[in-house]
XYZ file of C-alpha atoms in Angstrom:
575
model
C 12.456 15.843 18.218
C 8.993 15.554 19.782
C 6.647 12.766 18.726
C 3.313 13.551 17.059
C 0.564 14.056 19.627
C -1.757 10.999 19.625
C -5.353 11.640 18.617
C -8.161 11.877 21.142
C -9.902 8.547 21.919
C -12.243 7.422 19.163
C -10.821 9.627 16.413
C -9.451 8.200 13.151
C -5.762 7.424 12.652
C -4.761 9.432 10.689
C -7.318 12.174 11.239
C -8.520 11.916 7.649
C -11.806 10.918 5.945
C -10.711 7.436 4.848
C -8.436 6.353 7.686
C -8.217 2.624 8.426
C -7.378 2.849 12.141
C -8.745 4.508 15.276
C -7.191 5.867 18.451
C -8.127 3.637 21.405
C -5.725 5.331 23.870
C -5.830 2.759 26.701
C -5.886 -0.938 27.531
C -9.393 -0.518 28.965
C -10.682 0.984 25.729
C -9.175 -1.825 23.646
C -10.878 -4.438 25.818
C -14.128 -2.464 25.740
C -14.183 -2.410 21.940
C -13.398 -6.127 21.733
C -16.166 -6.940 24.226
C -18.657 -4.652 22.489
C -19.176 -2.367 25.467
C -21.643 0.365 24.502
C -19.903 3.076 26.511
C -16.658 2.555 24.604
C -18.210 1.942 21.185
C -20.166 5.176 21.474
C -16.970 7.261 21.304
C -15.661 5.606 18.134
C -15.711 7.776 15.034
C -13.847 5.175 13.003
C -12.371 1.675 13.020
C -10.726 -0.915 10.794
C -12.989 -0.929 7.695
C -13.738 -4.660 7.619
C -14.665 -4.744 11.314
C -16.210 -1.306 11.743
C -18.398 0.059 8.964
C -17.188 3.504 7.907
C -19.714 6.293 8.426
C -20.084 6.821 4.662
C -20.616 3.104 4.104
C -23.292 3.080 6.802
C -24.946 6.180 5.342
C -25.069 4.646 1.862
C -26.554 1.427 3.221
C -29.264 3.419 5.021
C -30.004 5.460 1.905
C -30.428 2.288 -0.141
C -32.650 0.751 2.539
C -34.905 3.811 2.391
C -34.889 3.907 -1.409
C -35.100 0.204 -2.309
C -36.380 -1.579 0.825
C -38.995 0.772 2.356
C -41.222 -0.333 5.197
C -38.515 -1.372 7.661
C -37.316 -4.782 8.761
C -34.855 -5.151 5.872
C -31.131 -4.401 5.660
C -28.963 -3.748 2.629
C -25.301 -4.569 2.051
C -23.469 -3.342 -1.068
C -20.686 -4.809 -3.179
C -18.971 -3.762 -6.395
C -18.914 -7.307 -7.803
C -21.909 -9.540 -8.621
C -19.874 -12.578 -7.513
C -19.286 -10.985 -4.104
C -22.999 -10.231 -3.685
C -23.916 -13.804 -4.603
C -21.317 -15.152 -2.168
C -22.798 -12.973 0.587
C -26.284 -14.317 -0.135
C -25.003 -17.900 -0.041
C -23.253 -17.268 3.257
C -26.361 -15.816 4.900
C -28.617 -18.541 3.508
C -26.433 -21.533 4.345
C -28.698 -23.964 6.210
C -25.819 -26.108 7.379
C -23.608 -23.258 8.565
C -26.254 -21.318 10.444
C -28.543 -24.202 11.455
C -31.656 -22.746 9.866
C -34.789 -24.864 9.784
C -35.249 -24.576 6.032
C -34.212 -22.813 2.855
C -34.173 -19.068 3.551
C -32.713 -17.951 0.225
C -36.113 -16.642 -0.938
C -35.930 -14.057 1.838
C -32.693 -12.650 0.423
C -32.772 -10.496 -2.715
C -29.979 -9.567 -5.112
C -30.316 -6.302 -7.003
C -27.995 -4.527 -9.424
C -27.882 -0.744 -9.098
C -26.886 1.734 -11.775
C -26.767 5.492 -12.200
C -28.687 7.914 -14.378
C -27.790 8.738 -17.039
C -26.717 5.125 -17.629
C -23.224 4.979 -19.089
C -20.244 2.635 -18.939
C -18.295 3.265 -15.718
C -14.948 3.737 -17.419
C -14.067 7.289 -16.511
C -13.244 8.884 -13.189
C -16.464 10.901 -13.358
C -18.613 7.778 -13.578
C -19.363 5.328 -10.812
C -19.227 1.540 -11.081
C -22.273 -0.666 -10.849
C -23.217 -1.732 -7.333
C -24.774 -5.017 -6.264
C -27.136 -5.010 -3.297
C -27.957 -7.890 -0.976
C -31.263 -7.267 0.839
C -32.068 -9.476 3.827
C -34.181 -9.495 7.023
C -32.749 -7.442 9.858
C -32.436 -10.510 12.093
C -29.642 -11.860 9.879
C -27.553 -8.693 10.011
C -24.917 -10.191 12.312
C -24.389 -13.015 9.834
C -24.082 -10.573 6.927
C -21.511 -8.458 8.758
C -19.502 -11.594 9.517
C -19.270 -12.234 5.784
C -18.257 -8.591 5.238
C -15.370 -9.021 7.668
C -14.405 -12.528 6.574
C -14.334 -12.041 2.793
C -13.140 -8.431 2.579
C -15.159 -7.846 -0.603
C -17.285 -4.914 0.561
C -17.299 -1.478 -1.033
C -14.795 1.089 0.193
C -15.410 4.348 2.020
C -14.167 6.364 -0.977
C -16.658 4.653 -3.263
C -19.424 5.172 -0.699
C -18.576 8.859 -0.406
C -18.915 9.360 -4.168
C -22.100 7.286 -4.319
C -23.712 9.418 -1.608
C -23.142 12.495 -3.749
C -25.252 10.927 -6.503
C -27.578 8.667 -4.535
C -30.667 10.389 -5.953
C -29.715 9.140 -9.419
C -29.300 5.516 -8.293
C -31.742 3.127 -9.983
C -32.450 -0.587 -10.023
C -31.259 -2.397 -13.126
C -33.259 -5.097 -14.859
C -30.731 -7.879 -14.320
C -27.497 -8.777 -12.560
C -24.719 -8.303 -15.157
C -22.254 -11.174 -15.016
C -19.186 -8.977 -15.326
C -18.433 -5.303 -15.566
C -14.923 -3.901 -15.326
C -13.772 -0.388 -14.542
C -10.109 -1.356 -14.514
C -9.183 -0.196 -18.003
C -7.554 2.998 -16.738
C -3.867 3.772 -16.561
C -3.541 3.802 -12.781
C -4.185 0.064 -12.505
C -1.457 -0.669 -15.043
C 0.948 1.621 -13.178
C 0.267 -0.194 -9.899
C 0.580 -3.631 -11.450
C 3.855 -2.707 -13.166
C 5.252 -1.157 -9.974
C 4.431 -4.257 -7.943
C 5.849 -6.602 -10.600
C 9.095 -4.570 -10.671
C 9.380 -4.625 -6.875
C 8.791 -8.374 -6.756
C 11.640 -8.986 -9.202
C 13.958 -6.346 -7.719
C 17.095 -7.896 -6.120
C 15.624 -11.394 -6.323
C 17.426 -14.170 -4.474
C 17.799 -16.245 -7.656
C 17.839 -15.420 -11.340
C 14.456 -16.804 -12.335
C 13.981 -17.778 -15.997
C 10.422 -16.380 -16.093
C 9.819 -12.950 -14.612
C 6.621 -11.661 -13.032
C 4.761 -9.441 -15.491
C 2.225 -6.750 -14.729
C -0.474 -9.115 -15.966
C 0.449 -11.564 -13.186
C -0.563 -9.008 -10.536
C -4.218 -8.966 -9.494
C -5.653 -6.147 -7.367
C -8.415 -6.576 -4.799
C -10.399 -4.333 -2.445
C -8.533 -5.767 0.564
C -5.866 -8.269 1.528
C -8.564 -10.522 2.929
C -10.387 -10.424 -0.422
C -7.243 -11.784 -2.062
C -7.024 -14.590 0.517
C -10.727 -15.397 0.155
C -10.581 -15.408 -3.653
C -7.520 -17.643 -3.802
C -9.073 -20.154 -1.418
C -12.292 -20.258 -3.459
C -10.207 -20.839 -6.575
C -8.280 -23.690 -4.954
C -11.507 -25.296 -3.758
C -12.749 -25.367 -7.345
C -9.411 -26.789 -8.445
C -8.991 -29.617 -5.939
C -11.491 -29.160 -3.104
C -9.287 -30.969 -0.615
C -7.750 -30.429 2.805
C -5.499 -27.434 3.455
C -2.859 -26.885 6.128
C -1.644 -23.835 8.040
C 1.988 -23.855 9.144
C 2.893 -21.150 11.641
C 0.347 -18.900 13.352
C -1.183 -16.715 10.604
C -3.501 -13.740 10.521
C -6.497 -14.897 12.558
C -9.055 -14.358 9.785
C -7.136 -16.743 7.527
C -7.895 -19.440 10.101
C -11.567 -18.485 10.261
C -11.835 -18.372 6.487
C -10.428 -21.907 6.165
C -12.733 -23.090 8.955
C -15.753 -21.560 7.225
C -15.066 -22.730 3.700
C -13.428 -26.071 4.427
C -13.641 -28.822 3.626
C -11.073 -29.212 6.410
C -7.656 -28.018 7.485
C -4.806 -29.020 9.779
C -2.953 -26.489 11.922
C 0.736 -26.531 12.864
C 0.778 -23.278 14.776
C 4.379 -23.120 16.020
C 5.873 -23.959 12.636
C 8.904 -25.651 14.213
C 10.886 -28.447 12.558
C 9.071 -30.886 14.834
C 5.691 -29.693 13.608
C 6.816 -29.870 9.992
C 7.827 -33.474 10.769
C 4.202 -34.050 11.780
C 3.003 -32.405 8.566
C 5.279 -34.666 6.536
C 3.941 -37.741 8.313
C 0.412 -36.570 7.538
C 1.308 -36.062 3.878
C 2.738 -39.567 3.723
C -0.437 -40.960 5.242
C -2.579 -39.101 2.709
C -0.417 -40.346 -0.140
C -0.791 -43.931 1.060
C -4.550 -43.630 0.527
C -4.297 -41.821 -2.804
C -5.120 -38.383 -1.389
C -3.377 -35.046 -1.704
C -3.248 -31.870 0.296
C -4.709 -28.854 -1.477
C -2.451 -26.116 -0.128
C -0.170 -25.016 2.695
C -0.764 -21.459 3.919
C 2.008 -19.596 5.732
C 3.470 -16.131 6.364
C 6.932 -14.594 6.094
C 7.181 -13.733 8.921
C 4.077 -14.379 11.011
C 1.831 -11.849 12.746
C 2.229 -11.112 15.654
C 5.063 -13.420 16.773
C 7.323 -12.682 13.776
C 8.414 -16.281 13.198
C 9.486 -17.619 9.828
C 9.000 -21.296 9.160
C 11.454 -23.364 7.104
C 9.979 -22.348 3.761
C 12.617 -24.247 1.778
C 11.501 -27.482 3.412
C 7.861 -26.646 2.708
C 8.805 -26.178 -0.959
C 10.508 -29.587 -1.069
C 7.446 -31.211 0.461
C 5.171 -29.428 -2.013
C 7.209 -30.735 -4.935
C 7.197 -34.264 -3.540
C 3.540 -34.417 -2.537
C 2.036 -32.078 -5.167
C 0.327 -29.321 -3.211
C 0.202 -25.539 -3.551
C 2.217 -23.181 -1.337
C 0.529 -19.868 -0.514
C 2.737 -17.312 1.266
C 1.544 -14.031 2.772
C 4.527 -11.657 2.746
C 2.702 -8.620 4.183
C 4.884 -8.350 7.306
C 8.261 -8.897 5.663
C 7.090 -7.034 2.549
C 8.572 -7.594 -0.851
C 11.076 -4.831 -0.152
C 12.810 -7.095 2.368
C 11.921 -10.684 1.496
C 11.636 -12.723 -1.680
C 9.350 -15.754 -1.389
C 8.712 -16.344 -5.077
C 11.113 -19.290 -5.272
C 9.001 -20.941 -2.574
C 5.428 -19.895 -3.262
C 3.045 -20.771 -6.047
C 0.888 -17.866 -4.901
C 2.023 -14.776 -3.010
C -0.527 -12.630 -1.174
C 0.032 -9.147 0.230
C -2.180 -6.675 2.027
C -1.458 -3.431 0.195
C -3.234 -1.576 3.019
C -0.130 -1.926 5.159
C 3.414 -0.755 4.322
C 2.972 -0.577 0.535
C 0.321 2.111 0.979
C 1.990 3.306 4.164
C -0.406 6.044 5.256
C -3.358 4.079 6.707
C -5.884 5.573 4.308
C -6.515 2.876 1.671
C -7.832 -0.667 2.015
C -6.432 -2.865 -0.764
C -4.768 -6.183 -1.489
C -3.095 -8.099 -4.249
C -1.971 -11.556 -5.175
C 0.546 -12.828 -7.668
C 0.520 -16.208 -9.336
C 3.936 -17.177 -10.628
C 5.376 -20.041 -12.624
C 8.653 -20.999 -10.943
C 8.488 -24.784 -11.500
C 7.247 -27.194 -14.144
C 5.234 -29.216 -11.628
C 2.930 -26.289 -10.840
C 2.593 -24.596 -14.230
C -1.120 -25.193 -14.356
C -1.746 -22.896 -11.379
C -0.960 -19.744 -13.336
C -3.942 -20.389 -15.579
C -6.473 -20.130 -12.801
C -6.539 -16.362 -12.673
C -4.456 -15.093 -15.565
C -5.458 -16.532 -18.903
C -2.623 -14.564 -20.575
C -0.112 -17.162 -19.373
C -2.085 -20.369 -19.681
C 0.306 -23.249 -20.222
C -0.945 -25.222 -23.242
C 1.180 -28.222 -22.191
C -0.491 -28.523 -18.805
C -2.918 -31.416 -18.421
C -5.078 -29.011 -16.425
C -5.192 -26.330 -19.130
C -8.754 -26.855 -20.300
C -10.033 -27.458 -16.779
C -8.651 -24.234 -15.385
C -9.598 -22.236 -18.449
C -13.177 -23.384 -17.898
C -12.979 -22.498 -14.214
C -11.733 -19.017 -14.997
C -14.565 -18.219 -17.384
C -17.392 -20.103 -15.684
C -20.318 -18.209 -14.073
C -19.112 -19.366 -10.652
C -15.670 -17.841 -11.093
C -14.723 -15.695 -8.091
C -11.991 -13.707 -9.829
C -12.516 -10.237 -8.395
C -9.664 -8.509 -10.218
C -11.879 -5.542 -11.131
C -13.221 -4.478 -7.765
C -10.548 -2.125 -6.423
C -12.307 1.241 -6.736
C -10.601 3.737 -9.032
C -10.138 6.498 -6.424
C -8.649 3.986 -3.974
C -6.260 2.866 -6.708
C -5.256 6.472 -7.410
C -4.499 7.140 -3.728
C -2.622 3.831 -3.474
C -0.490 4.759 -6.490
C 0.393 8.152 -4.998
C 1.200 6.764 -1.562
C 3.323 3.859 -2.797
C 5.760 5.961 -4.818
C 8.197 6.156 -1.895
C 7.639 2.602 -0.642
C 11.342 1.672 -0.561
C 12.367 4.914 1.151
C 9.742 4.491 3.861
C 10.634 0.831 4.320
C 14.312 1.713 4.821
C 13.299 4.124 7.595
C 10.961 1.734 9.394
C 13.493 -1.112 9.101
C 16.150 1.022 10.766
C 13.865 2.398 13.466
C 12.362 -0.970 14.424
C 15.805 -2.589 14.684
C 17.083 0.357 16.739
C 14.137 0.140 19.145
C 14.452 -3.627 19.597
C 18.208 -3.400 20.195
C 17.529 -0.627 22.722
C 14.872 -2.639 24.519
C 16.727 -5.971 24.737
C 18.981 -4.878 27.645
C 15.821 -4.049 29.620
C 14.772 -7.708 29.446
C 17.999 -8.755 31.211
C 17.260 -6.809 34.391
C 15.717 -8.811 37.255
C 12.807 -6.405 37.626
C 12.104 -6.107 33.912
C 8.375 -6.252 33.108
C 9.201 -7.731 29.659
C 9.758 -11.459 29.333
C 10.278 -11.767 25.550
C 10.731 -9.606 22.464
C 9.482 -11.156 19.230
C 11.364 -9.869 16.188
C 12.764 -11.708 13.136
C 16.361 -10.779 13.981
C 16.208 -12.255 17.499
C 14.212 -15.452 17.041
C 14.907 -19.166 16.798
C 13.680 -18.849 13.221
C 16.094 -16.031 12.266
C 18.073 -18.294 9.851
C 14.833 -19.070 7.991
C 14.088 -15.355 7.618
C 17.612 -14.524 6.471
C 17.414 -17.145 3.741
C 14.494 -15.195 2.291
C 16.096 -11.730 2.494
C 16.682 -10.013 -0.835
C 20.132 -9.077 -2.068
C 21.338 -5.616 -0.929
C 21.529 -2.965 -3.644
C 22.966 0.576 -3.696
C 19.491 2.043 -3.209
C 18.169 -0.363 -0.563
C 19.494 -2.772 2.058
C 16.885 -5.294 3.232
C 16.049 -5.455 6.915
C 13.820 -7.161 9.447
C 10.652 -5.164 8.933
C 8.620 -2.630 10.852
C 6.892 -4.931 13.343
C 7.876 -6.340 16.731
C 5.939 -7.670 19.706
C 6.646 -7.306 23.424
C 5.505 -10.021 25.804
C 5.099 -8.842 29.410
C 5.369 -10.964 32.527
C 1.920 -9.840 33.641
C -1.144 -8.214 32.173
C -0.750 -5.499 34.799
C 2.705 -4.625 33.535
C 1.514 -4.661 29.926
C -1.408 -2.393 30.812
C 0.801 0.118 32.587
C 3.210 0.139 29.646
C 0.535 0.650 26.998
C -1.305 3.343 28.905
C 1.923 5.288 29.486
C 3.287 4.903 25.948
C 2.895 8.211 24.096
C 2.187 6.821 20.617
C -1.008 6.062 18.724
C -2.859 2.939 19.863
C -5.129 1.153 17.436
C -5.573 -1.594 14.839
C -3.693 -2.006 11.546
C 0.041 -1.976 10.857
C 2.472 -0.436 8.384
C 1.272 3.157 8.884
C 3.371 6.326 8.868
C 2.752 6.686 12.618
C 3.667 4.116 15.240
C 0.733 1.971 16.340
C 0.683 -0.057 19.558
C -1.955 -2.751 20.158
C -2.496 -5.425 22.837
C -3.102 -7.981 20.112
C -4.861 -10.796 21.960
C -7.050 -8.371 23.908
C -8.272 -6.846 20.647
C -8.345 -9.763 18.231
C -8.947 -12.782 20.462
C -10.654 -11.333 23.525
C -13.134 -14.220 23.674
C -10.572 -16.860 22.660
C -7.753 -16.159 25.096
C -7.284 -19.748 26.274
C -7.177 -21.024 22.711
C -4.693 -18.305 21.753
C -2.454 -19.086 24.728
C -2.471 -22.735 23.704
C -0.841 -21.618 20.467
C 1.734 -19.351 22.096
C -0.131 -16.026 22.057
C -0.396 -14.751 25.609
C -2.810 -12.013 26.577
C 0.063 -9.863 27.852
C 1.569 -9.170 24.422
C 1.716 -5.690 22.887
C 2.359 -5.468 19.150
C 4.297 -2.453 17.874
C 4.069 -1.257 14.265
C 6.844 1.292 13.789
C 6.150 4.485 11.852
C 8.274 7.285 10.432
C 8.818 9.206 13.682
C 12.284 10.037 15.008
C 13.826 6.831 16.366
C 15.473 8.463 19.391
C 12.232 10.185 20.358
C 10.454 6.833 20.125
C 13.147 5.173 22.245
C 12.635 7.866 24.887
C 8.872 7.259 24.914
C 9.409 3.499 25.276
C 11.809 4.108 28.163
C 9.233 6.218 30.020
C 6.533 3.570 29.492
C 8.829 0.780 30.668
C 9.653 2.619 33.878
C 5.938 2.938 34.546
C 5.452 -0.788 33.897
C 8.258 -1.617 36.331
C 6.281 0.141 39.051
C 3.224 -1.964 38.376
C 4.234 -5.618 38.423
C 1.020 -6.970 39.897
C -1.590 -8.707 37.738
C -4.079 -6.550 35.919
C -7.684 -7.002 36.904
C -10.396 -6.327 34.345
């Protein structure tokens, strides 16, 4: 069976209005995008929504600039939450962060925008309130950094609908403190589906089950990460730690919003020994860690740290464990016996078709020692016996609360609900195909002239026992596997370049799509930080593969052709 023909360079993946990826076609194009080369950027019709503003988002921003900030010199950025708009203003205006010479907050305006005729935005035909941040053009780079870092910006679907009615958009008199459009059935369906999947084939029989009300939806996975970190800062405001190499924006978010963090990038037993020594030192001075952030498994090296040991340390030293299970997915792995908070990017395999940006987080109550944490976001399960009950209740309902549970746009939620109906079926396919491809490729690494030095995959990793301990129980309808992602490390950049350029699959950002996506990860994500990345085990010659729903034998044939081309080009690649 033939593989789908990859899109032309610069076109969306998939070729649809709200795609979240873009065809980059070659190693040179990937590097050109990462370096901001005009010639390459000019061909892009799309990109990952947090890093590349969708054309409808850009058009709506321009329309609002013309309508509400005439005269030029001012830019507008839009959010669907007043808290997100205020956070954007604070980020731009931070004197300490951006080394301004004085308070610049007076130069930044916050405006709430409604629609005529004014009516509550509770039906599909109505649009939610928008919240505009207006700022001088010279600070646009800073504003777009916040957009990417926090993941709280409006979606392309919302922008598309707003453009249809932009003539009826009007300034409101004040910034409403809260306004929800989540009281529609689709949100409840999504929350119930996710809660059911989280409890399906659990590793242990937990006394308290996740309810739909424990599931909180966000406009992106990064928004969930950002919101949880803000919540934890209000709770304890102390040092965090990262164990294992996580999604790179998690690192940047912790760097930006401090107060400080420690980083154990390899996540080996030796590094966890160092973490334990650090915890002991903190305890000796009466201090506590705030949280440990980790993934199951990590992106892009697919390692799984000893989560059971992290849980024991958390119980002993009283800190929160936050686990991102996006790569393993809650079809394959169950981390709820470990984590106080589980975060997932719903954009990836849960949605599965690369056309919705969304995220969620679940706060669970698995242990007495951390009961108070459930009260931070979900007041329905506040523990009245917790000494922190009143404190967290106040945090939840205070004006500074950053709970953004109401900002996933309705039409995005509807598409997410439709796409996720066959989540388990799709996951079974991608599990099987990824494992088949890796098992097919491993013999190639044993040949003397092989261009591949290492294959990173949870099944074939020093951390495989840690991953297997988190695998769900098999059931008649689904057998858990090792996920849809693997990474190839080449002996040279030249070999990696030849392989990528010859590989007849789609090449672009994002993962968990219905089509296979190949990406030279460091070249795209850490182009200007290659030495730092290599110091943490990420070499610039890696190519990450996100397996789609294509025929596995056809994919294996395409990989074989690309490998033969890489074998012919074993010299170093020159930029």
